[in-house]
mmCIF file of C-alpha atoms in Angstrom:
data_model
loop_
_atom_site.group_PDB
_atom_site.id
_atom_site.type_symbol
_atom_site.label_atom_id
_atom_site.label_comp_id
_atom_site.label_asym_id
_atom_site.label_seq_id
_atom_site.Cartn_x
_atom_site.Cartn_y
_atom_site.Cartn_z
ATOM 1 C CA MET A 78 -49.464 77.948 6.631
ATOM 2 C CA PHE A 79 -47.104 75.021 7.020
ATOM 3 C CA GLU A 80 -48.121 71.979 9.131
ATOM 4 C CA SER A 81 -45.932 69.457 10.845
ATOM 5 C CA ILE A 82 -45.871 66.055 9.164
ATOM 6 C CA THR A 83 -43.667 64.517 11.616
ATOM 7 C CA ASN A 84 -44.974 62.379 14.246
ATOM 8 C CA THR A 85 -42.578 61.860 17.383
ATOM 9 C CA GLU A 86 -44.190 58.437 18.080
ATOM 10 C CA GLU A 87 -43.900 57.250 14.607
ATOM 11 C CA ARG A 88 -39.937 58.176 14.545
ATOM 12 C CA GLY A 89 -39.458 55.997 17.378
ATOM 13 C CA GLN A 90 -41.081 53.149 15.748
ATOM 14 C CA VAL A 91 -38.928 53.585 12.648
ATOM 15 C CA GLY A 92 -35.706 53.706 15.003
ATOM 16 C CA ILE A 93 -36.739 50.549 16.763
ATOM 17 C CA GLY A 94 -37.552 48.721 13.549
ATOM 18 C CA THR A 95 -34.137 49.719 12.336
ATOM 19 C CA LEU A 96 -32.452 48.678 15.341
ATOM 20 C CA ILE A 97 -34.019 45.165 15.062
ATOM 21 C CA VAL A 98 -33.197 44.795 11.482
ATOM 22 C CA PHE A 99 -29.496 45.923 12.428
ATOM 23 C CA ILE A 100 -29.307 43.189 15.013
ATOM 24 C CA ALA A 101 -30.775 40.525 12.884
ATOM 25 C CA MET A 102 -28.207 41.359 10.355
ATOM 26 C CA VAL A 103 -25.325 41.106 12.850
ATOM 27 C CA LEU A 104 -26.548 37.805 14.044
ATOM 28 C CA VAL A 105 -26.794 36.402 10.718
ATOM 29 C CA ALA A 106 -23.375 37.347 9.770
ATOM 30 C CA ALA A 107 -22.072 35.954 12.983
ATOM 31 C CA ILE A 108 -23.804 32.819 12.082
ATOM 32 C CA ALA A 109 -22.464 32.819 8.688
ATOM 33 C CA ALA A 110 -18.998 33.639 9.799
ATOM 34 C CA GLY A 111 -19.074 30.781 12.161
ATOM 35 C CA VAL A 112 -20.132 28.236 9.376
ATOM 36 C CA LEU A 113 -17.396 29.519 7.253
ATOM 37 C CA ILE A 114 -14.914 28.996 9.691
ATOM 38 C CA ASN A 115 -15.922 25.507 10.777
ATOM 39 C CA THR A 116 -16.025 24.845 6.950
ATOM 40 C CA ALA A 117 -12.770 26.237 6.286
ATOM 41 C CA GLY A 118 -11.112 24.201 9.137
ATOM 42 C CA PHE A 119 -12.758 20.958 7.987
ATOM 43 C CA LEU A 120 -11.453 21.489 4.331
ATOM 44 C CA GLN A 121 -8.171 22.288 5.902
ATOM 45 C CA SER A 122 -8.173 19.037 7.716
ATOM 46 C CA GLN A 123 -9.351 16.892 4.772
ATOM 47 C CA ALA A 124 -6.657 18.475 2.653
ATOM 48 C CA GLU A 125 -3.933 17.562 5.035
ATOM 49 C CA ALA A 126 -5.400 14.219 5.285
ATOM 50 C CA THR A 127 -5.348 13.834 1.440
ATOM 51 C CA GLY A 128 -2.075 15.305 1.101
ATOM 52 C CA GLN A 129 -0.550 12.635 3.589
ATOM 53 C CA GLU A 130 -2.496 9.755 2.112
ATOM 54 C CA SER A 131 -1.059 10.921 -1.532
ATOM 55 C CA THR A 132 2.497 11.423 0.115
ATOM 56 C CA ASP A 133 2.195 7.752 1.287
ATOM 57 C CA LEU A 134 1.165 6.108 -1.728
ATOM 58 C CA VAL A 135 4.365 7.662 -3.352
ATOM 59 C CA SER A 136 7.278 7.333 -0.534
ATOM 60 C CA GLU A 137 5.831 4.318 1.415
ATOM 61 C CA ARG A 138 6.343 2.051 -1.209
ATOM 62 C CA VAL A 139 8.383 -1.269 -1.403
ATOM 63 C CA GLN A 140 11.221 -0.897 -3.958
ATOM 64 C CA VAL A 141 12.257 -4.204 -5.697
ATOM 65 C CA THR A 142 16.007 -4.310 -6.320
ATOM 66 C CA SER A 143 16.280 -7.663 -7.942
ATOM 67 C CA ALA A 144 14.187 -10.782 -9.120
ATOM 68 C CA VAL A 145 15.724 -13.974 -9.467
ATOM 69 C CA GLY A 146 14.878 -17.798 -9.562
ATOM 70 C CA ILE A 147 16.826 -20.758 -8.194
ATOM 71 C CA VAL A 148 16.936 -23.730 -10.680
ATOM 72 C CA THR A 149 16.035 -27.146 -9.126
ATOM 73 C CA GLY A 150 18.920 -29.641 -8.615
ATOM 74 C CA ASP A 151 18.449 -30.964 -11.964
ATOM 75 C CA ALA A 152 18.218 -28.368 -14.595
ATOM 76 C CA THR A 153 17.023 -30.670 -17.319
ATOM 77 C CA GLN A 154 13.683 -30.387 -15.616
ATOM 78 C CA GLY A 155 13.142 -26.958 -16.344
ATOM 79 C CA ASN A 156 11.719 -25.879 -12.969
ATOM 80 C CA LEU A 157 12.379 -23.608 -10.316
ATOM 81 C CA SER A 158 12.867 -24.277 -6.694
ATOM 82 C CA GLU A 159 12.157 -20.745 -5.279
ATOM 83 C CA ILE A 160 11.496 -17.269 -6.644
ATOM 84 C CA ARG A 161 13.519 -14.492 -4.799
ATOM 85 C CA ILE A 162 12.502 -10.800 -4.780
ATOM 86 C CA ALA A 163 15.029 -8.587 -3.000
ATOM 87 C CA VAL A 164 13.275 -5.379 -1.709
ATOM 88 C CA SER A 165 14.171 -2.247 0.243
ATOM 89 C CA GLY A 166 12.106 0.974 0.935
ATOM 90 C CA SER A 167 11.596 3.647 -1.339
ATOM 91 C CA PRO A 168 13.929 6.957 -1.013
ATOM 92 C CA GLY A 169 12.294 8.896 1.752
ATOM 93 C CA ALA A 170 10.099 6.223 3.061
ATOM 94 C CA ASP A 171 9.655 5.411 6.932
ATOM 95 C CA GLU A 172 9.644 1.715 8.407
ATOM 96 C CA ILE A 173 7.433 -0.581 6.130
ATOM 97 C CA ASP A 174 6.323 -3.565 7.831
ATOM 98 C CA LEU A 175 6.263 -6.831 5.364
ATOM 99 C CA SER A 176 3.952 -8.871 7.484
ATOM 100 C CA GLU A 177 1.349 -6.269 6.709
ATOM 101 C CA THR A 178 2.070 -6.264 3.219
ATOM 102 C CA THR A 179 0.187 -8.255 0.550
ATOM 103 C CA ILE A 180 1.000 -9.453 -2.784
ATOM 104 C CA GLN A 181 -1.535 -9.872 -5.677
ATOM 105 C CA ALA A 182 -0.353 -12.366 -8.082
ATOM 106 C CA VAL A 183 -1.288 -13.495 -11.503
ATOM 107 C CA GLY A 184 0.527 -16.505 -13.015
ATOM 108 C CA PRO A 185 0.231 -19.767 -15.371
ATOM 109 C CA ASN A 186 -2.325 -21.009 -12.719
ATOM 110 C CA GLY A 187 -4.748 -18.208 -12.116
ATOM 111 C CA GLN A 188 -4.329 -15.622 -9.666
ATOM 112 C CA ASN A 189 -4.268 -15.293 -5.983
ATOM 113 C CA ASN A 190 -3.741 -12.921 -3.177
ATOM 114 C CA LEU A 191 -0.618 -13.880 -0.874
ATOM 115 C CA VAL A 192 -0.331 -12.830 2.789
ATOM 116 C CA PHE A 193 2.686 -13.152 4.901
ATOM 117 C CA ALA A 194 3.759 -16.551 6.337
ATOM 118 C CA ASN A 195 5.150 -16.700 10.182
ATOM 119 C CA ALA A 196 8.365 -18.569 10.015
ATOM 120 C CA SER A 197 7.934 -19.927 13.439
ATOM 121 C CA SER A 198 4.218 -21.115 13.087
ATOM 122 C CA GLU A 199 3.307 -21.372 9.319
ATOM 123 C CA ILE A 200 6.402 -22.438 7.407
ATOM 124 C CA SER A 201 6.840 -25.940 7.203
ATOM 125 C CA GLY A 202 10.233 -26.518 8.476
ATOM 126 C CA GLY A 203 10.711 -23.007 10.111
ATOM 127 C CA ALA A 204 13.400 -20.417 9.636
ATOM 128 C CA SER A 205 15.778 -22.737 7.837
ATOM 129 C CA ALA A 206 13.025 -24.279 5.419
ATOM 130 C CA PRO A 207 13.296 -24.447 1.534
ATOM 131 C CA ALA A 208 10.654 -22.152 -0.313
ATOM 132 C CA THR A 209 8.536 -25.330 -0.791
ATOM 133 C CA GLY A 210 7.658 -24.977 2.784
ATOM 134 C CA ILE A 211 5.640 -21.849 2.273
ATOM 135 C CA PRO A 212 2.040 -22.689 2.379
ATOM 136 C CA GLY A 213 -0.307 -21.725 -0.555
ATOM 137 C CA ASP A 214 -1.754 -18.204 -0.530
ATOM 138 C CA SER A 215 1.476 -17.189 1.301
ATOM 139 C CA PHE A 216 4.839 -15.600 0.868
ATOM 140 C CA GLY A 217 7.818 -15.886 3.207
ATOM 141 C CA VAL A 218 10.560 -13.216 4.109
ATOM 142 C CA ARG A 219 14.308 -14.171 4.533
ATOM 143 C CA ASN A 220 16.820 -11.648 6.134
ATOM 144 C CA SER A 221 20.357 -11.100 5.169
ATOM 145 C CA THR A 222 21.420 -14.430 6.915
ATOM 146 C CA GLY A 223 18.991 -16.465 4.765
ATOM 147 C CA SER A 224 16.706 -17.361 7.513
ATOM 148 C CA PHE A 225 13.047 -16.862 7.371
ATOM 149 C CA VAL A 226 11.810 -14.186 10.019
ATOM 150 C CA ASP A 227 8.571 -13.485 11.931
ATOM 151 C CA ASP A 228 8.699 -9.761 12.111
ATOM 152 C CA PRO A 229 10.319 -8.237 8.740
ATOM 153 C CA VAL A 230 10.283 -4.519 9.031
ATOM 154 C CA ILE A 231 12.159 -2.422 6.366
ATOM 155 C CA ASN A 232 13.954 0.316 8.342
ATOM 156 C CA GLY A 233 17.504 0.408 6.447
ATOM 157 C CA ASP A 234 19.170 -2.015 9.136
ATOM 158 C CA GLU A 235 18.511 -5.172 7.385
ATOM 159 C CA GLN A 236 18.184 -6.614 3.890
ATOM 160 C CA TYR A 237 15.268 -8.665 3.319
ATOM 161 C CA THR A 238 14.187 -10.905 0.607
ATOM 162 C CA ILE A 239 10.604 -12.064 -0.329
ATOM 163 C CA VAL A 240 10.396 -15.627 -1.287
ATOM 164 C CA LEU A 241 7.876 -17.168 -3.323
ATOM 165 C CA ASN A 242 6.908 -20.927 -3.688
ATOM 166 C CA PRO A 243 7.009 -21.997 -7.075
ATOM 167 C CA GLN A 244 4.902 -24.944 -6.531
ATOM 168 C CA VAL A 245 1.872 -23.357 -5.373
ATOM 169 C CA GLU A 246 -0.914 -21.327 -7.230
ATOM 170 C CA PRO A 247 -0.638 -19.252 -8.988
ATOM 171 C CA PHE A 248 2.776 -19.892 -9.975
ATOM 172 C CA GLY A 249 2.710 -23.622 -10.359
ATOM 173 C CA THR A 250 1.749 -26.943 -9.077
ATOM 174 C CA THR A 251 3.702 -29.721 -7.276
ATOM 175 C CA ALA A 252 3.922 -31.713 -10.660
ATOM 176 C CA GLU A 253 4.554 -28.685 -12.951
ATOM 177 C CA PRO A 254 6.244 -25.746 -10.854
ATOM 178 C CA PHE A 255 7.146 -22.494 -12.240
ATOM 179 C CA GLY A 256 9.889 -22.936 -14.691
ATOM 180 C CA GLU A 257 11.154 -22.434 -18.158
ATOM 181 C CA SER A 258 9.397 -19.631 -20.293
ATOM 182 C CA ASP A 259 6.830 -19.198 -17.591
ATOM 183 C CA GLU A 260 5.511 -15.541 -16.766
ATOM 184 C CA SER A 261 4.020 -13.912 -13.854
ATOM 185 C CA SER A 262 3.037 -10.459 -12.650
ATOM 186 C CA ILE A 263 3.022 -9.404 -8.845
ATOM 187 C CA ASP A 264 1.709 -6.255 -7.147
ATOM 188 C CA ILE A 265 3.351 -5.902 -4.013
ATOM 189 C CA VAL A 266 0.900 -3.680 -1.830
ATOM 190 C CA SER A 267 2.454 -1.939 1.093
ATOM 191 C CA PRO A 268 0.466 -1.271 4.372
ATOM 192 C CA SER A 269 -0.325 2.338 3.115
ATOM 193 C CA SER A 270 -1.712 0.754 -0.069
ATOM 194 C CA ALA A 271 1.350 1.930 -2.206
ATOM 195 C CA THR A 272 1.857 -0.709 -4.969
ATOM 196 C CA THR A 273 4.967 -1.953 -6.705
ATOM 197 C CA SER A 274 4.410 -4.113 -9.792
ATOM 198 C CA VAL A 275 7.024 -6.580 -10.923
ATOM 199 C CA GLU A 276 6.858 -8.834 -14.140
ATOM 200 C CA LEU A 277 8.527 -12.251 -13.587
ATOM 201 C CA ASN A 278 9.669 -14.048 -16.898
ATOM 202 C CA ALA A 279 11.710 -17.092 -16.632
ATOM 203 C CA PRO A 280 14.469 -17.902 -19.354
ATOM 204 C CA ASP A 281 13.470 -20.245 -22.227
ATOM 205 C CA LEU A 282 16.105 -22.708 -21.009
ATOM 206 C CA PHE A 283 17.868 -23.635 -17.722
ATOM 207 C CA SER A 284 21.581 -24.851 -18.172
ATOM 208 C CA ASN A 285 23.057 -25.311 -14.721
ATOM 209 C CA ASP A 286 21.732 -27.129 -11.464
ATOM 210 C CA ASN A 287 20.793 -24.863 -8.601
ATOM 211 C CA GLU A 288 21.856 -21.652 -10.672
ATOM 212 C CA ALA A 289 20.166 -18.379 -10.137
ATOM 213 C CA VAL A 290 18.455 -17.171 -13.250
ATOM 214 C CA ARG A 291 17.107 -13.430 -13.731
ATOM 215 C CA LEU A 292 13.424 -13.282 -13.840
#
């Protein structure tokens, strides 16, 4: 009355097919897991690098403590003989190499990118030269004794002052140096690309020879 509807050979084929599908699913899952692990590792590394760069942009920054101009020996001319910008490292900053720092400046005579000038080979007159010895497209750095240096690194052990020549572009010319009522803006870009902006505004009138005026 009842007939067998189950074939042992067909049951074996179904079992093998199920096993193949199962193995395939395991392989796909393993490959997917490997891809996810690699992707997660890459994203973690990228996030750490981005976080470090963001931290450097905030902490590895040159901090300006003062900006003054030195009036020429004849104040009636209304000109500056040099521009001094005292700098230090921002709180939490590591060593900052000022020789690898650049200055993007905009002034009465256009704009220019300034790079560090070596005292021993690029500043006319050497370590004891006046600011006018700094060539165009450059800036010098003095230490706490007032001497231009070759390897200024802000590390908390020494005080440094960035010195600009008011007789070169973009600040002025030999005939008309940066002086009374002149304005300039500079961006000091550290080796980590952290930027510090400074506005230089000369007073309307200079009264004393060789005096320091706040900019």
